[in-house]
Tab-separated table of C-alpha atoms and ligand atoms in Angstrom:
chain	number	residue	atom	x	y	z
A	1	MET	CA	17.882	-27.244	-5.681
A	2	ASP	CA	19.776	-24.687	-7.243
A	3	ILE	CA	22.243	-22.591	-4.681
A	4	MET	CA	21.275	-18.569	-4.649
A	5	LYS	CA	24.285	-16.811	-5.485
A	6	LYS	CA	23.259	-13.401	-6.477
A	7	ILE	CA	19.880	-11.831	-6.462
A	8	ALA	CA	18.321	-8.403	-6.961
A	9	VAL	CA	15.094	-5.860	-5.413
A	10	LEU	CA	13.343	-3.405	-6.537
A	11	THR	CA	10.918	-2.230	-5.764
A	12	SER	CA	7.927	-0.737	-8.057
A	13	GLY	CA	3.899	1.174	-7.660
A	14	GLY	CA	3.428	3.744	-5.469
A	15	ASP	CA	6.432	4.424	-2.711
A	16	ALA	CA	5.052	2.869	0.843
A	17	PRO	CA	6.839	3.298	4.399
A	18	GLY	CA	8.524	0.060	5.334
A	19	MET	CA	9.858	-0.383	2.144
A	20	ASN	CA	13.450	0.395	3.498
A	21	SER	CA	13.179	-1.681	6.317
A	22	ALA	CA	12.549	-4.463	3.476
A	23	ILE	CA	15.254	-3.650	1.257
A	24	ARG	CA	17.414	-3.082	4.525
A	25	ALA	CA	16.294	-7.413	5.833
A	26	VAL	CA	17.013	-8.307	2.225
A	27	VAL	CA	20.119	-7.390	2.321
A	28	TYR	CA	21.136	-8.274	5.766
A	29	SER	CA	19.217	-11.963	5.974
A	30	ALA	CA	21.322	-12.400	2.330
A	31	TYR	CA	24.481	-11.387	4.167
A	32	GLN	CA	24.078	-14.073	6.074
A	33	PHE	CA	23.587	-16.508	3.553
A	34	GLY	CA	26.833	-15.123	1.634
A	35	ILE	CA	24.031	-14.328	-1.445
A	36	GLU	CA	25.195	-11.438	-3.147
A	37	VAL	CA	22.819	-8.240	-3.663
A	38	VAL	CA	21.898	-6.384	-6.785
A	39	GLY	CA	19.685	-2.911	-5.817
A	40	ILE	CA	17.353	-2.311	-9.126
A	41	LEU	CA	16.752	1.320	-9.397
A	42	ARG	CA	13.203	2.381	-10.808
A	43	GLY	CA	11.526	-0.565	-10.342
A	44	TYR	CA	11.050	-2.607	-13.472
A	45	GLU	CA	11.504	0.063	-15.761
A	46	GLY	CA	15.167	-0.173	-13.951
A	47	LEU	CA	15.197	-4.241	-14.921
A	48	ILE	CA	14.288	-3.004	-18.257
A	49	ASP	CA	17.124	-0.707	-18.482
A	50	TRP	CA	19.266	-2.180	-16.414
A	51	GLU	CA	19.889	0.736	-14.270
A	52	THR	CA	21.680	-0.391	-10.675
A	53	LYS	CA	23.462	-0.539	-7.841
A	54	PRO	CA	25.107	-2.555	-5.831
A	55	LEU	CA	23.409	-3.359	-2.286
A	56	GLY	CA	25.464	-3.848	0.925
A	57	LEU	CA	25.478	-3.405	4.237
A	58	ASP	CA	26.885	0.239	4.185
A	59	GLU	CA	24.458	0.398	2.081
A	60	VAL	CA	21.434	-0.039	3.635
A	61	ARG	CA	22.337	1.380	7.168
A	62	ASN	CA	20.026	3.493	9.149
A	63	ILE	CA	17.309	3.103	6.373
A	64	ASN	CA	14.831	1.880	8.824
A	65	ASN	CA	13.450	5.741	9.215
A	66	GLN	CA	13.460	6.917	6.516
A	67	GLY	CA	10.047	7.585	3.965
A	68	GLY	CA	9.644	6.573	0.158
A	69	THR	CA	12.508	3.811	-1.244
A	70	ILE	CA	15.883	4.381	-1.644
A	71	LEU	CA	16.039	2.757	-4.623
A	72	TYR	CA	13.132	4.634	-6.658
A	73	THR	CA	10.221	3.330	-8.436
A	74	SER	CA	8.035	3.571	-11.140
A	75	ARG	CA	4.574	2.837	-12.637
A	76	SER	CA	6.180	1.171	-15.799
A	77	ASP	CA	3.714	0.346	-18.394
A	78	ARG	CA	6.475	-0.583	-20.535
A	79	PHE	CA	6.510	-3.932	-18.318
A	80	LEU	CA	3.105	-4.701	-19.627
A	81	GLN	CA	4.969	-5.319	-22.985
A	82	PRO	CA	6.170	-8.632	-23.644
A	83	GLU	CA	9.214	-7.390	-25.442
A	84	TYR	CA	10.293	-5.344	-22.647
A	85	ARG	CA	9.606	-8.245	-20.019
A	86	LYS	CA	11.929	-10.396	-22.037
A	87	GLN	CA	14.306	-7.321	-22.318
A	88	ALA	CA	14.337	-7.677	-18.429
A	89	ALA	CA	15.203	-10.840	-17.882
A	90	ASP	CA	17.555	-11.769	-20.540
A	91	ASN	CA	19.271	-8.530	-18.727
A	92	LEU	CA	18.479	-11.338	-14.840
A	93	LYS	CA	20.462	-13.526	-16.870
A	94	LYS	CA	23.168	-11.972	-18.666
A	95	ASN	CA	24.037	-10.443	-15.102
A	96	GLU	CA	23.609	-14.205	-13.785
A	97	ILE	CA	21.001	-13.066	-10.906
A	98	ASP	CA	19.154	-15.998	-9.528
A	99	ALA	CA	16.183	-14.242	-8.558
A	100	VAL	CA	13.992	-11.177	-8.145
A	101	ILE	CA	12.542	-9.676	-5.048
A	102	ALA	CA	9.735	-7.163	-5.708
A	103	ILE	CA	8.792	-5.085	-2.914
A	104	GLY	CA	5.066	-3.604	-4.127
A	105	GLY	CA	1.516	-3.439	-4.533
A	106	ASP	CA	-1.358	-5.122	-6.677
A	107	GLY	CA	0.278	-4.159	-10.522
A	108	THR	CA	4.078	-5.223	-9.117
A	109	LEU	CA	2.236	-8.713	-8.053
A	110	ARG	CA	0.108	-8.977	-11.083
A	111	GLY	CA	3.531	-7.547	-13.336
A	112	ALA	CA	5.353	-10.813	-11.672
A	113	ILE	CA	2.801	-13.371	-12.629
A	114	GLU	CA	3.890	-12.369	-16.255
A	115	PHE	CA	7.495	-11.704	-15.611
A	116	GLN	CA	7.523	-15.976	-13.867
A	117	LYS	CA	6.939	-16.586	-17.518
A	118	GLU	CA	10.126	-15.273	-18.573
A	119	GLU	CA	11.628	-18.421	-16.157
A	120	ILE	CA	12.471	-16.049	-13.849
A	121	ASN	CA	12.073	-16.894	-10.109
A	122	ILE	CA	10.285	-13.678	-8.690
A	123	VAL	CA	9.350	-13.736	-4.901
A	124	CYS	CA	6.802	-10.459	-4.201
A	125	ILE	CA	6.553	-8.988	-0.974
A	126	PRO	CA	3.482	-6.657	-0.324
A	127	GLY	CA	4.124	-2.970	-0.024
A	128	THR	CA	1.391	-0.456	-0.345
A	129	ILE	CA	-0.236	2.101	1.369
A	130	ASP	CA	-3.700	0.935	-0.306
A	131	ARG	CA	-3.631	-2.644	1.325
A	132	ASP	CA	-5.140	-3.938	-1.265
A	133	VAL	CA	-3.279	-6.992	-2.168
A	134	ALA	CA	-5.718	-9.992	-2.023
A	135	CYS	CA	-4.045	-12.328	-0.426
A	136	THR	CA	-2.585	-10.869	2.708
A	137	GLU	CA	-3.976	-8.934	5.304
A	138	TYR	CA	-1.053	-6.502	5.825
A	139	THR	CA	0.955	-4.574	3.454
A	140	LEU	CA	3.903	-2.341	4.228
A	141	GLY	CA	2.539	1.157	4.500
A	142	PHE	CA	-0.575	0.688	5.635
A	143	ASP	CA	0.106	1.826	9.229
A	144	THR	CA	1.817	5.319	8.461
A	145	ALA	CA	-0.191	6.058	5.787
A	146	ALA	CA	-3.294	5.952	7.965
A	147	ASN	CA	-1.713	7.522	11.422
A	148	THR	CA	-1.022	10.167	8.434
A	149	ALA	CA	-4.291	10.427	7.551
A	150	THR	CA	-5.393	10.247	12.108
A	151	ASP	CA	-3.000	13.101	11.962
A	152	ALA	CA	-4.266	15.289	9.359
A	153	ILE	CA	-8.228	14.951	10.192
A	154	ASP	CA	-7.988	15.864	13.643
A	155	LYS	CA	-5.978	19.469	12.666
A	156	ILE	CA	-8.787	19.597	10.196
A	157	ARG	CA	-11.126	19.100	12.608
A	158	ASP	CA	-9.480	21.830	15.036
A	159	SER	CA	-10.703	24.357	12.062
A	160	SER	CA	-13.818	22.564	11.475
A	161	VAL	CA	-14.818	23.220	14.928
A	162	SER	CA	-13.161	26.744	15.017
A	163	HIS	CA	-15.425	28.107	12.159
A	164	GLY	CA	-18.611	25.976	13.057
A	165	ARG	CA	-18.155	23.643	9.344
A	166	CYS	CA	-18.437	20.689	7.971
A	167	SER	CA	-15.127	18.853	6.605
A	168	VAL	CA	-15.259	16.472	3.762
A	169	VAL	CA	-11.781	14.750	3.765
A	170	GLU	CA	-10.361	12.802	0.827
A	171	VAL	CA	-7.828	10.314	1.564
A	172	MET	CA	-6.356	7.687	-0.621
A	173	GLY	CA	-6.742	3.842	-0.937
A	174	ARG	CA	-7.309	3.089	-4.848
A	175	LYS	CA	-10.427	0.862	-4.955
A	176	ARG	CA	-10.200	0.015	-1.212
A	177	GLY	CA	-11.382	1.936	1.768
A	178	TYR	CA	-9.164	0.830	4.564
A	179	ILE	CA	-7.273	4.025	5.196
A	180	ALA	CA	-10.350	6.090	5.085
A	181	LEU	CA	-12.049	3.253	7.803
A	182	TRP	CA	-9.048	3.309	10.200
A	183	ALA	CA	-8.527	7.743	9.606
A	184	GLY	CA	-12.512	7.945	10.149
A	185	MET	CA	-12.785	5.654	12.975
A	186	ALA	CA	-9.859	7.180	14.028
A	187	THR	CA	-11.124	10.859	14.468
A	188	ALA	CA	-14.957	9.600	15.211
A	189	ALA	CA	-16.121	10.890	11.640
A	190	ASP	CA	-20.171	11.508	11.229
A	191	ALA	CA	-20.020	9.477	8.093
A	192	ILE	CA	-17.049	7.316	6.600
A	193	ILE	CA	-17.753	6.909	2.713
A	194	LEU	CA	-15.965	3.848	1.763
A	195	PRO	CA	-16.416	1.507	-2.049
A	196	GLU	CA	-16.899	-1.798	-0.096
A	197	LYS	CA	-20.191	-0.099	1.126
A	198	TRP	CA	-21.386	2.863	-1.388
A	199	GLU	CA	-24.224	2.726	-3.057
A	200	GLY	CA	-24.802	6.187	-3.734
A	201	ASP	CA	-27.118	6.956	-0.808
A	202	TYR	CA	-26.068	10.634	-0.444
A	203	ASP	CA	-29.105	11.551	1.836
A	204	SER	CA	-28.207	9.246	4.389
A	205	VAL	CA	-24.633	11.178	4.571
A	206	THR	CA	-27.022	14.523	4.613
A	207	GLU	CA	-29.652	13.069	7.235
A	208	ALA	CA	-26.758	12.055	9.727
A	209	ILE	CA	-25.098	16.028	9.596
A	210	LYS	CA	-29.214	17.172	10.377
A	211	LYS	CA	-29.730	14.965	13.033
A	212	ARG	CA	-26.183	15.955	15.036
A	213	HIS	CA	-27.460	19.836	13.970
A	214	ALA	CA	-30.462	19.173	15.851
A	215	ASP	CA	-29.235	17.770	18.459
A	216	GLY	CA	-27.409	20.896	19.419
A	217	ARG	CA	-23.426	20.381	17.160
A	218	ASP	CA	-22.763	22.668	15.069
A	219	SER	CA	-19.782	21.316	12.982
A	220	TYR	CA	-19.545	18.041	11.269
A	221	LEU	CA	-16.874	15.587	9.726
A	222	VAL	CA	-16.577	13.242	6.862
A	223	VAL	CA	-14.010	11.162	5.170
A	224	VAL	CA	-14.274	9.910	1.752
A	225	ALA	CA	-11.997	7.490	0.252
A	226	GLU	CA	-10.261	8.439	-3.179
A	227	GLY	CA	-12.755	7.601	-6.359
A	228	VAL	CA	-15.966	6.802	-4.436
A	229	THR	CA	-17.824	10.369	-5.003
A	230	ASP	CA	-16.497	13.397	-6.223
A	231	ALA	CA	-15.597	16.042	-2.673
A	232	PRO	CA	-16.110	18.711	-4.217
A	233	GLU	CA	-19.782	17.499	-5.217
A	234	LEU	CA	-20.269	16.035	-2.282
A	235	ALA	CA	-19.694	18.926	-0.381
A	236	ASP	CA	-21.953	21.045	-2.094
A	237	ARG	CA	-24.704	18.675	-1.550
A	238	ILE	CA	-24.329	19.203	1.895
A	239	ARG	CA	-23.894	23.129	1.608
A	240	GLU	CA	-27.127	22.547	-0.199
A	241	ARG	CA	-29.498	20.247	1.804
A	242	THR	CA	-28.629	21.320	5.184
A	243	GLY	CA	-27.491	24.978	4.357
A	244	ILE	CA	-24.436	24.289	6.334
A	245	GLU	CA	-20.835	26.076	5.207
A	246	SER	CA	-18.567	22.663	3.799
A	247	ARG	CA	-15.092	22.463	2.921
A	248	VAL	CA	-13.065	20.451	0.953
A	249	SER	CA	-9.121	19.165	1.990
A	250	VAL	CA	-8.175	16.574	-0.094
A	251	LEU	CA	-4.705	14.972	1.920
A	252	GLY	CA	-2.625	13.469	-1.066
A	253	TYR	CA	0.596	12.187	-0.993
A	254	ILE	CA	1.230	13.366	2.591
A	255	GLN	CA	-0.161	10.163	3.447
A	256	ARG	CA	2.886	8.329	1.042
A	257	GLY	CA	5.815	9.516	2.941
A	258	GLY	CA	7.453	10.654	6.541
A	259	SER	CA	8.818	7.791	8.517
A	260	PRO	CA	7.293	4.731	8.929
A	261	SER	CA	5.572	3.511	12.237
A	262	ALA	CA	7.004	0.899	13.649
A	263	LYS	CA	4.518	-1.187	12.734
A	264	ASP	CA	6.214	-0.860	8.767
A	265	ARG	CA	9.595	-1.313	10.013
A	266	MET	CA	8.809	-4.421	12.119
A	267	TYR	CA	6.781	-5.922	9.383
A	268	GLY	CA	9.085	-4.572	6.308
A	269	SER	CA	12.204	-6.383	8.230
A	270	LEU	CA	10.111	-9.949	9.067
A	271	MET	CA	8.674	-10.148	5.324
A	272	GLY	CA	12.151	-8.680	3.591
A	273	ALA	CA	14.294	-11.519	5.575
A	274	TYR	CA	11.280	-14.241	5.479
A	275	ALA	CA	11.745	-13.628	1.582
A	276	VAL	CA	15.155	-14.094	1.519
A	277	GLU	CA	14.997	-17.630	3.475
A	278	ILE	CA	12.430	-18.963	1.108
A	279	LEU	CA	14.320	-18.337	-1.307
A	280	ASN	CA	17.481	-19.955	0.158
A	281	ASN	CA	15.615	-22.227	0.743
A	282	GLY	CA	14.599	-23.683	-2.643
A	283	LYS	CA	11.671	-21.808	-3.035
A	284	GLN	CA	10.319	-19.682	-6.431
A	285	ASN	CA	7.381	-17.558	-7.576
A	286	ARG	CA	6.277	-16.713	-4.106
A	287	ILE	CA	4.452	-13.968	-2.611
A	288	VAL	CA	4.757	-12.691	1.091
A	289	ALA	CA	2.154	-12.682	3.416
A	290	ILE	CA	0.435	-12.505	6.559
A	291	LYS	CA	-2.511	-14.642	7.465
A	292	ASN	CA	-3.662	-14.434	11.123
A	293	ASP	CA	-0.698	-12.631	12.122
A	294	ILE	CA	1.568	-15.177	11.066
A	295	LEU	CA	4.285	-14.834	7.622
A	296	ILE	CA	2.988	-17.578	4.778
A	297	ASP	CA	4.031	-17.420	0.999
A	298	TYR	CA	1.539	-18.595	-1.904
A	299	ASP	CA	2.127	-19.100	-5.497
A	300	ILE	CA	2.085	-15.762	-7.271
A	301	ALA	CA	0.187	-17.334	-9.768
A	302	LYS	CA	-2.494	-18.090	-7.531
A	303	ALA	CA	-2.896	-14.950	-5.168
A	304	PRO	CA	-5.040	-13.002	-6.756
A	305	GLU	CA	-7.621	-15.565	-5.940
A	306	ILE	CA	-6.871	-16.049	-1.911
A	307	LYS	CA	-9.158	-13.947	-0.066
A	308	ASN	CA	-7.505	-12.861	2.921
A	309	ASN	CA	-8.070	-9.192	2.487
A	310	GLN	CA	-11.565	-9.339	3.466
A	311	LEU	CA	-13.211	-5.092	4.418
A	312	ASP	CA	-14.375	-5.921	7.992
A	313	SER	CA	-18.568	-5.202	8.283
A	314	PHE	CA	-18.142	-5.463	12.331
A	315	GLN	CA	-15.470	-2.872	12.313
A	316	TYR	CA	-18.002	-0.568	9.459
A	317	GLU	CA	-20.587	-1.273	11.459
A	318	LEU	CA	-19.068	-0.474	14.800
A	319	SER	CA	-17.883	3.348	12.883
A	320	LEU	CA	-21.178	4.145	12.644
A	321	LYS	CA	-22.568	4.235	16.006
A	322	LEU	CA	-19.333	5.326	16.995
A	323	SER	CA	-19.314	8.215	15.619
A	324	ASP	CA	-18.944	11.635	17.492
B	401	F6P	O1	-0.783	2.420	-4.706
B	401	F6P	C1	-1.205	4.105	-3.915
B	401	F6P	C2	-1.136	5.397	-4.313
B	401	F6P	O2	-1.384	6.311	-3.823
B	401	F6P	C3	-2.693	5.198	-4.557
B	401	F6P	O3	-3.152	5.653	-3.061
B	401	F6P	C4	-3.442	6.392	-4.861
B	401	F6P	O4	-5.053	6.170	-5.539
B	401	F6P	C5	-2.260	6.071	-6.081
B	401	F6P	O5	-0.894	5.530	-5.789
B	401	F6P	C6	-1.702	7.584	-6.719
B	401	F6P	O6	-1.127	7.127	-7.561
B	401	F6P	P1	0.005	8.210	-8.436
B	401	F6P	O7	1.258	8.101	-7.856
B	401	F6P	O8	0.261	7.600	-9.421
B	401	F6P	O9	-0.993	9.115	-8.542
C-alpha cells in the first residue's frame, strides 16, 4: 500500500453550505496523519490550469460558519473533454499528488468517474443543496437550503395572508423535489409540486385552492420545485380558474448561501474526516455516503446505480393531509 504524502481537495458544481466544514476537516485530519494538503481553486477548472493554494491549519480556521466555499467553484465544460482531463492528471502527477478529494454533486461524481481512468485516485464527498446524489441519503447543504427556503416562505405567507392572495413559490432542486417537499411541508403549503410526483394535473391544484376558498380561507400557498412547471403560468391558471389574485416568488440563489446549519457543519466535518481516513487506509476511487444515518463508502463507478435516495412517498402523502 502506497503511503499518502500529499493530497488535493477541491469543490465543484453549485456551492453548498457545509463545504467549508468538509475542507476544514480534510485539512485537520490530514495534518494528524502527516499528509500535506493542496487546495485546488475553482473545481475541475483549477485542476486543468493548476490554480492552487497550500492549505494548512491556519488557512481553515474559523470557516465552519462561512457560506459558499473558500476554494471557489465552477461547472467545468472543459473537464468533459478527455484532453483536458489528461492535462489535469498530468498536473497532479507532476506535483506528486497521491489523491484528490472532490466535494460536489452529481456532475462532480460523473467527472470523477471519468477522471479515475487517468490513473488518478479520487474520493468524492456529496455536497449539493439538491440532495440528488443517488447513493447517499444526505448531501451537504440540503439542511441549510431547506431552512432558508422555509424561512423565506414564512415571510411570503405573511404578505399573502395580509393581502388575501395565493403565493406560488418556486424553490431549487434541479431534478429532485426534496427542498420543495421539506419547505412545503414545514410551511403547511396547500399544494406541493415535485418532479417525482407531478403528472401535469393542474386541476388538482386549482380544486384544492377552490375547496379551501369555499371553507372560508382567503390566502393560499403553493410550493413548486424548479423545472417541473412554469411558475408564472401556474399562477395565471390559478387566477383564471379560481378568481384569486396570485403572485410568484422565485427564491433562487439565497437557497445556496448563508451560514451552514449545525447539521451541515457536522456532516461536513464527518465526511471530510472520513474521506481522509479511507485514503489513509489505502482505499481508492470511493464516494462517501450516508445510509441509515451511518457513514459508508462506495466505488465511484458503481455509485450511480445505488439507490439510497428515493423520495419518501409516505412523507409526500402526509404533506397533502397536513396542509393548512
Ligand atoms: O445544484 C444546485 C443548483 O442550485 C440547482 O438547484 C440549480 O438548478 C442549479 O444549481 C443552478 O445552477 P447555476 O449555479 O449554474 O445557475
